[in-house]
XYZ file of C-alpha atoms in Angstrom:
472
model
C 88.238 75.710 80.976
C 85.240 74.204 79.085
C 82.445 75.121 80.907
C 79.677 72.532 81.137
C 76.372 74.798 80.371
C 77.921 75.775 77.487
C 79.105 72.211 75.700
C 76.437 70.089 77.424
C 73.648 71.946 75.862
C 75.139 72.211 72.417
C 76.095 68.324 72.431
C 72.674 67.320 73.823
C 70.342 69.887 71.785
C 71.989 68.204 68.458
C 71.393 64.861 69.893
C 68.469 65.088 70.311
C 67.723 66.810 67.243
C 69.390 64.450 64.838
C 67.698 61.305 66.976
C 64.465 63.005 66.437
C 64.683 63.691 63.122
C 65.003 59.821 62.563
C 62.232 59.342 64.795
C 59.863 61.664 62.983
C 60.339 59.985 59.690
C 59.067 56.799 61.170
C 56.039 58.370 63.178
C 54.813 61.920 63.124
C 56.994 64.054 60.302
C 55.123 66.824 60.741
C 55.072 67.347 64.646
C 58.919 66.059 65.010
C 60.032 68.745 62.218
C 58.314 71.162 64.240
C 59.916 70.269 67.271
C 63.342 69.936 66.444
C 62.922 73.647 64.669
C 62.416 75.049 67.917
C 65.386 72.584 69.677
C 68.023 74.363 66.721
C 66.372 77.749 67.198
C 66.642 76.964 71.259
C 70.244 75.306 70.974
C 71.486 78.340 68.996
C 69.832 80.993 71.773
C 71.508 79.429 74.544
C 74.440 79.735 72.376
C 74.817 83.109 71.768
C 73.582 84.004 75.306
C 76.182 81.973 76.788
C 78.632 83.677 74.959
C 78.019 87.006 75.772
C 77.844 86.188 79.135
C 81.131 85.058 78.977
C 82.259 87.853 77.046
C 80.557 90.372 80.091
C 82.015 88.063 82.483
C 85.896 88.279 81.384
C 85.884 92.057 80.937
C 84.513 92.936 84.615
C 86.094 89.267 86.272
C 87.711 90.044 89.456
C 90.897 88.093 89.889
C 92.532 86.884 92.937
C 95.422 89.180 93.682
C 92.899 92.128 93.296
C 90.537 90.173 95.920
C 93.958 90.076 98.209
C 94.528 93.556 97.856
C 91.338 94.186 98.964
C 90.347 91.962 102.062
C 93.895 92.365 103.072
C 93.781 96.053 103.075
C 90.397 96.050 105.166
C 90.681 92.648 107.550
C 90.508 93.888 111.297
C 92.693 90.553 112.379
C 95.670 91.773 109.763
C 94.641 95.603 111.210
C 95.514 94.195 114.855
C 98.646 92.553 113.953
C 100.088 95.399 112.497
C 98.992 97.225 115.596
C 100.724 95.065 117.898
C 104.076 95.460 116.204
C 103.913 98.946 116.236
C 103.622 98.657 119.878
C 106.270 96.618 119.992
C 109.056 98.839 118.330
C 107.644 101.505 120.450
C 108.869 98.769 123.391
C 112.088 98.751 121.818
C 112.553 102.783 121.864
C 111.511 102.593 125.741
C 113.832 99.758 126.352
C 116.421 101.866 124.112
C 115.753 105.222 125.912
C 117.400 103.603 129.019
C 120.750 104.287 127.571
C 120.363 108.397 127.198
C 120.622 111.032 130.316
C 116.972 111.764 132.164
C 116.671 115.357 133.117
C 114.403 115.817 135.833
C 112.842 119.754 137.320
C 111.885 119.640 141.123
C 110.494 122.690 143.309
C 108.279 122.580 146.219
C 107.445 124.692 149.427
C 107.738 123.783 153.060
C 105.711 124.818 155.847
C 106.770 123.940 159.430
C 104.589 124.880 163.083
C 107.738 126.460 164.322
C 110.996 128.338 162.902
C 113.491 124.917 163.101
C 116.109 125.868 165.670
C 118.768 123.868 167.488
C 119.632 124.394 171.392
C 123.166 125.180 172.398
C 124.540 123.569 174.998
C 128.274 124.605 175.197
C 130.179 123.903 178.849
C 132.455 126.542 178.744
C 129.517 129.168 177.778
C 126.769 128.034 180.494
C 124.975 131.564 180.115
C 124.040 130.138 177.242
C 122.457 127.413 178.399
C 119.144 126.504 176.714
C 119.512 129.645 173.585
C 117.642 128.416 170.678
C 120.107 129.007 167.249
C 117.362 129.263 164.009
C 118.920 127.585 160.923
C 116.214 127.191 159.022
C 113.174 129.449 158.227
C 109.434 128.221 158.759
C 108.163 128.688 154.890
C 110.700 128.323 152.446
C 110.711 127.636 148.703
C 112.990 125.252 147.179
C 113.725 123.691 143.710
C 116.538 122.260 141.287
C 117.552 120.553 138.006
C 118.764 117.274 138.210
C 120.537 115.005 135.539
C 121.431 111.275 135.966
C 122.862 109.070 133.443
C 123.868 105.432 133.503
C 127.350 104.685 133.485
C 127.698 100.886 134.275
C 124.610 98.756 134.484
C 126.506 95.061 133.699
C 124.294 94.789 130.807
C 121.094 94.814 132.247
C 120.090 97.787 129.516
C 121.594 95.818 126.759
C 119.898 92.459 127.894
C 116.927 95.059 128.362
C 117.345 96.297 124.124
C 117.676 92.978 122.896
C 114.996 91.573 124.554
C 112.905 94.408 123.161
C 114.102 93.824 119.824
C 113.425 90.266 119.659
C 110.402 90.370 120.775
C 109.550 92.996 117.945
C 111.108 90.692 115.748
C 108.479 87.872 116.590
C 105.346 89.923 116.456
C 106.313 90.951 113.093
C 106.911 87.721 112.164
C 102.929 86.770 113.485
C 101.829 89.568 111.243
C 103.679 87.820 108.699
C 102.234 84.788 109.878
C 98.547 86.106 109.648
C 98.782 87.677 106.234
C 99.993 84.273 104.917
C 96.822 82.605 106.441
C 93.923 84.900 105.533
C 95.662 84.867 101.737
C 94.973 80.769 101.924
C 91.854 82.053 103.684
C 90.506 84.230 101.031
C 91.432 81.814 98.152
C 89.813 79.176 99.740
C 87.066 81.378 99.805
C 87.609 82.534 96.119
C 87.984 79.199 94.820
C 84.542 78.061 96.654
C 82.293 80.301 94.263
C 84.111 79.092 91.599
C 83.336 75.760 92.308
C 80.189 76.428 92.913
C 79.673 78.657 90.155
C 80.380 75.223 88.047
C 78.830 72.918 90.024
C 75.268 75.458 89.054
C 75.981 75.322 85.672
C 76.943 71.302 85.998
C 73.499 70.979 87.215
C 71.520 73.472 85.298
C 72.818 71.564 82.278
C 71.562 68.284 84.271
C 68.697 69.086 84.691
C 68.299 70.706 81.153
C 68.873 67.324 79.447
C 66.376 65.250 81.672
C 63.983 67.608 80.969
C 64.726 66.797 77.029
C 64.586 62.939 78.005
C 61.565 63.180 79.703
C 59.839 65.080 76.753
C 60.351 62.433 74.546
C 59.684 59.521 77.343
C 56.244 61.403 77.498
C 55.710 61.435 73.781
C 56.781 57.766 73.304
C 54.574 56.999 76.340
C 51.454 58.718 74.634
C 51.743 57.025 71.241
C 52.111 53.737 72.856
C 56.314 53.047 72.384
C 56.919 53.234 75.977
C 56.240 51.892 78.784
C 54.485 53.755 82.060
C 57.295 52.323 84.192
C 59.713 54.340 82.010
C 58.174 57.789 82.140
C 57.650 57.210 86.043
C 61.454 56.463 86.576
C 62.446 59.316 84.006
C 60.020 61.861 86.029
C 61.440 60.893 89.686
C 65.335 61.627 88.154
C 63.969 65.003 86.570
C 62.473 65.621 90.491
C 65.968 64.450 91.805
C 67.812 66.246 89.446
C 65.880 69.634 90.317
C 66.592 68.586 93.961
C 70.002 68.978 93.136
C 70.028 72.255 91.315
C 68.326 73.920 94.552
C 71.072 72.718 96.644
C 73.855 73.920 93.843
C 71.917 77.353 94.027
C 72.156 77.309 97.617
C 75.534 76.517 98.120
C 76.527 79.159 95.784
C 74.375 81.662 97.314
C 76.707 80.870 100.625
C 79.918 80.778 98.921
C 79.310 84.533 97.491
C 77.959 85.612 100.882
C 81.167 83.978 102.482
C 83.571 85.687 100.166
C 81.779 89.102 100.078
C 82.318 89.357 103.837
C 85.990 89.238 102.888
C 85.639 91.807 100.625
C 83.237 94.019 103.004
C 80.449 93.798 100.099
C 76.775 92.665 100.857
C 76.406 89.342 101.656
C 73.590 89.168 98.506
C 75.906 91.248 95.685
C 76.663 88.965 92.837
C 80.669 88.284 92.197
C 82.188 88.321 88.753
C 85.437 86.088 88.995
C 87.954 85.227 86.915
C 87.852 81.421 86.080
C 91.076 79.222 86.826
C 91.310 78.493 82.830
C 94.797 76.997 82.834
C 95.946 76.075 86.399
C 99.709 75.231 86.842
C 101.852 72.991 88.535
C 104.599 74.072 91.223
C 107.541 73.287 88.485
C 110.336 75.294 89.746
C 110.104 73.768 93.702
C 108.081 70.314 92.606
C 111.430 68.677 94.622
C 110.311 67.547 98.116
C 113.894 68.267 99.594
C 113.349 71.979 98.468
C 110.242 72.632 99.802
C 111.176 71.400 103.529
C 114.481 73.442 103.248
C 112.240 76.509 102.220
C 109.554 75.784 105.261
C 112.151 75.600 107.496
C 113.999 78.780 106.505
C 110.662 80.820 105.633
C 107.786 79.580 108.069
C 106.536 82.580 110.033
C 105.593 80.346 112.994
C 109.146 78.724 113.341
C 110.547 82.634 113.159
C 108.389 83.996 115.805
C 109.041 81.174 117.748
C 113.039 81.358 117.897
C 112.611 84.980 118.362
C 110.595 85.012 121.344
C 112.739 81.989 123.244
C 115.524 84.397 122.641
C 113.516 87.671 124.233
C 113.030 85.101 127.001
C 116.345 84.369 127.510
C 117.864 88.402 127.443
C 115.146 89.019 129.746
C 116.264 86.583 131.972
C 120.043 87.797 131.383
C 118.633 91.587 132.109
C 116.857 90.543 135.363
C 120.399 88.345 136.836
C 122.353 91.702 136.094
C 120.149 93.058 139.076
C 122.749 91.008 141.210
C 125.333 93.206 139.705
C 126.725 96.573 140.578
C 125.132 99.699 138.715
C 126.747 102.674 138.504
C 125.515 105.696 137.409
C 126.364 110.100 137.794
C 123.895 112.318 138.889
C 124.593 116.095 138.713
C 122.264 119.263 138.992
C 121.685 122.901 140.119
C 119.464 123.419 143.196
C 117.847 126.327 145.622
C 116.915 126.219 149.117
C 115.153 129.317 150.118
C 117.355 129.781 153.987
C 118.214 133.543 155.248
C 120.472 131.582 157.625
C 122.859 130.284 154.941
C 125.614 131.786 153.886
C 125.298 130.422 150.207
C 121.555 128.745 149.318
C 121.983 127.370 145.621
C 124.653 125.819 143.869
C 125.588 123.479 141.361
C 126.562 119.701 142.422
C 127.568 116.445 141.138
C 128.014 112.756 142.154
C 128.471 109.039 141.233
C 126.268 106.756 142.283
C 126.874 102.854 142.974
C 123.755 100.310 143.934
C 124.714 96.658 144.516
C 121.841 94.356 145.763
C 124.057 91.896 147.684
C 120.966 90.037 149.118
C 117.036 90.292 148.063
C 115.869 86.781 149.362
C 116.174 85.054 146.045
C 114.111 87.223 144.363
C 116.100 87.971 141.165
C 117.122 84.527 140.784
C 113.708 83.230 140.652
C 112.803 85.887 138.323
C 114.867 84.737 136.108
C 114.712 81.462 136.600
C 111.112 81.727 135.386
C 112.302 83.329 132.331
C 114.965 81.405 131.686
C 112.237 78.319 132.186
C 109.545 80.184 129.585
C 112.742 80.274 126.877
C 113.337 76.606 127.538
C 109.241 75.952 127.114
C 109.448 78.099 123.788
C 112.026 76.109 121.921
C 110.174 72.988 122.497
C 107.429 74.468 121.178
C 109.449 75.691 118.199
C 110.766 71.790 117.640
C 107.489 70.607 117.354
C 106.148 72.818 115.273
C 109.103 72.235 113.163
C 107.767 68.713 113.411
C 104.075 69.371 112.580
C 105.712 71.718 109.277
C 107.525 68.834 107.699
C 104.232 66.699 107.925
C 102.241 69.729 106.368
C 104.665 70.505 103.646
C 104.438 66.276 102.799
C 100.953 66.231 102.991
C 100.472 68.996 100.710
C 103.260 67.947 98.085
C 101.319 64.820 97.896
C 97.827 66.103 97.589
C 99.244 68.489 94.621
C 100.657 65.074 93.146
C 97.398 63.858 93.430
C 95.620 66.766 91.797
C 97.911 66.894 88.789
C 97.539 62.953 88.254
C 93.762 63.231 88.354
C 93.985 66.119 85.922
C 94.943 63.585 83.313
C 92.017 61.636 83.741
C 89.027 64.132 84.322
C 88.741 65.302 80.496
C 89.098 61.740 78.807
C 86.105 60.851 81.432
C 84.060 63.973 80.322
C 84.727 62.901 76.348
C 83.390 59.160 77.269
C 80.475 60.260 79.318
C 79.109 62.466 76.443
C 79.885 59.517 74.035
C 77.972 56.655 76.423
C 75.114 59.218 76.906
C 74.410 59.734 72.989
C 74.760 55.935 72.463
C 71.799 55.514 75.609
C 69.856 57.763 74.031
C 70.080 56.075 70.368
C 70.094 52.821 71.595
C 66.448 53.519 73.856
C 65.017 55.391 70.781
C 65.896 52.286 68.547
C 64.577 50.064 71.105
C 67.813 47.959 72.005
C 68.573 49.673 75.316
C 66.232 50.057 78.253
C 65.362 53.388 80.045
C 67.424 52.527 83.035
C 70.564 52.913 80.766
C 69.647 56.227 79.567
C 69.345 57.761 83.236
C 72.374 56.057 84.121
C 74.507 57.369 81.634
C 73.043 60.760 82.336
C 73.941 60.532 86.176
C 77.773 59.104 84.743
C 77.746 62.480 82.561
C 76.701 64.667 85.930
C 79.165 62.843 87.755
C 82.110 63.537 85.041
C 81.764 67.279 84.680
C 81.816 67.493 88.253
C 84.815 65.430 89.202
C 86.708 67.647 86.035
C 85.943 70.902 87.681
C 86.704 69.458 91.248
C 89.520 68.185 89.709
C 90.655 71.713 88.118
C 89.891 73.134 91.672
C 91.403 70.596 94.094
C 94.685 71.387 91.822
C 94.249 74.676 92.189
C 93.966 75.372 95.909
C 96.900 72.403 96.178
C 99.149 74.678 94.572
C 98.197 77.602 96.765
C 98.390 75.112 100.336
C 101.226 73.889 99.220
C 103.285 77.343 98.532
C 101.357 77.948 102.237
C 103.109 75.011 103.820
C 106.711 75.923 101.912
C 106.652 79.470 103.182
C 106.072 81.665 99.937
C 102.467 82.464 100.195
């Protein structure tokens, strides 16, 4: 990409030098020739310095991919999404753990005020009436190991696992969405720095050109060839140009600070970024229909909402299964310290069925609430799908506009340079007013600004279109 400060400085200096040489021959030969030599020397110095800076810049410049690699590794929002993704996977593992047997170890100590005993009352043995017969000790230890496992849960466990997996997929989609949005935001900040750098170069060139013109008008005024009005108008234009320079420099500092925040660097650090020399359009996916299909298949928002709806439906099915029979098996080994028992320890096994026949509508209402949430998410998914279709169309149209602008701006820059050169020559020859030169300077400034904006708008629209299609 042509850098304004190089081309403008070189072209303007040569133009000023050529015209000054003609005017020297008419007015002040010795003095003007000396100034022309200084201008040529200044032009050569600017070219050498700029070329050296450009070479150093290209060696150490940071690419957009490098910016993504650094910024995504340290971004806290993305890290939080990744931790949520880990949490969702743990939830899946927890739901699957319900399939496995549970082993429990139980132990305890019991102390009673009196030794438990039963009173005997046998009519055939009246002499035993009122006699107490102990059947347990007043203090005893007990313990055992219990193993329990589900046999049939009417789909409660399987539905719970399906719900956890769907929620984990939704969390993964959200993490991918966060990554894509961050890449677009980082790219916008990256391009903002490049745009601001070129704005500074354009305004610097504009200030330099107006300063040279102000010097020429000042000399013409001193020798009676220019009116006071021309000098004042040029000085006002120069003051305005310097204000534009200050604004451009401040905008550059702000853009660098925003970019450095992504990179975790000091805000005031000067960044060296690779410029966009030849931005390319999206040729393989320029068809709008292909882009819409890609968005429907790859946009992470749609996948997240779809999986959330699926998770709610599975949770509702798991809750409804609570109304159906739940069958499990349990067994173990236990010991109860009791000297009155013939055997105080042993193995045991059993089958347990639980069937909640009536709970006041609790399970039914809970399942209905989850089903309503699933339907609400489905409606949100449909609305998001429509908004994404609009976003893809808008991004596609913006990219088409940016491509069309690129075909015009370079020609406009050439015409603005030529118009300025002609305006200066006409003014020095007394054929045009000073305002024509100032207008030409402003037009050239606008032409270079439009060219840079077209280049960066095109690159930004390309990235936005990739994001809209779900491929960023």
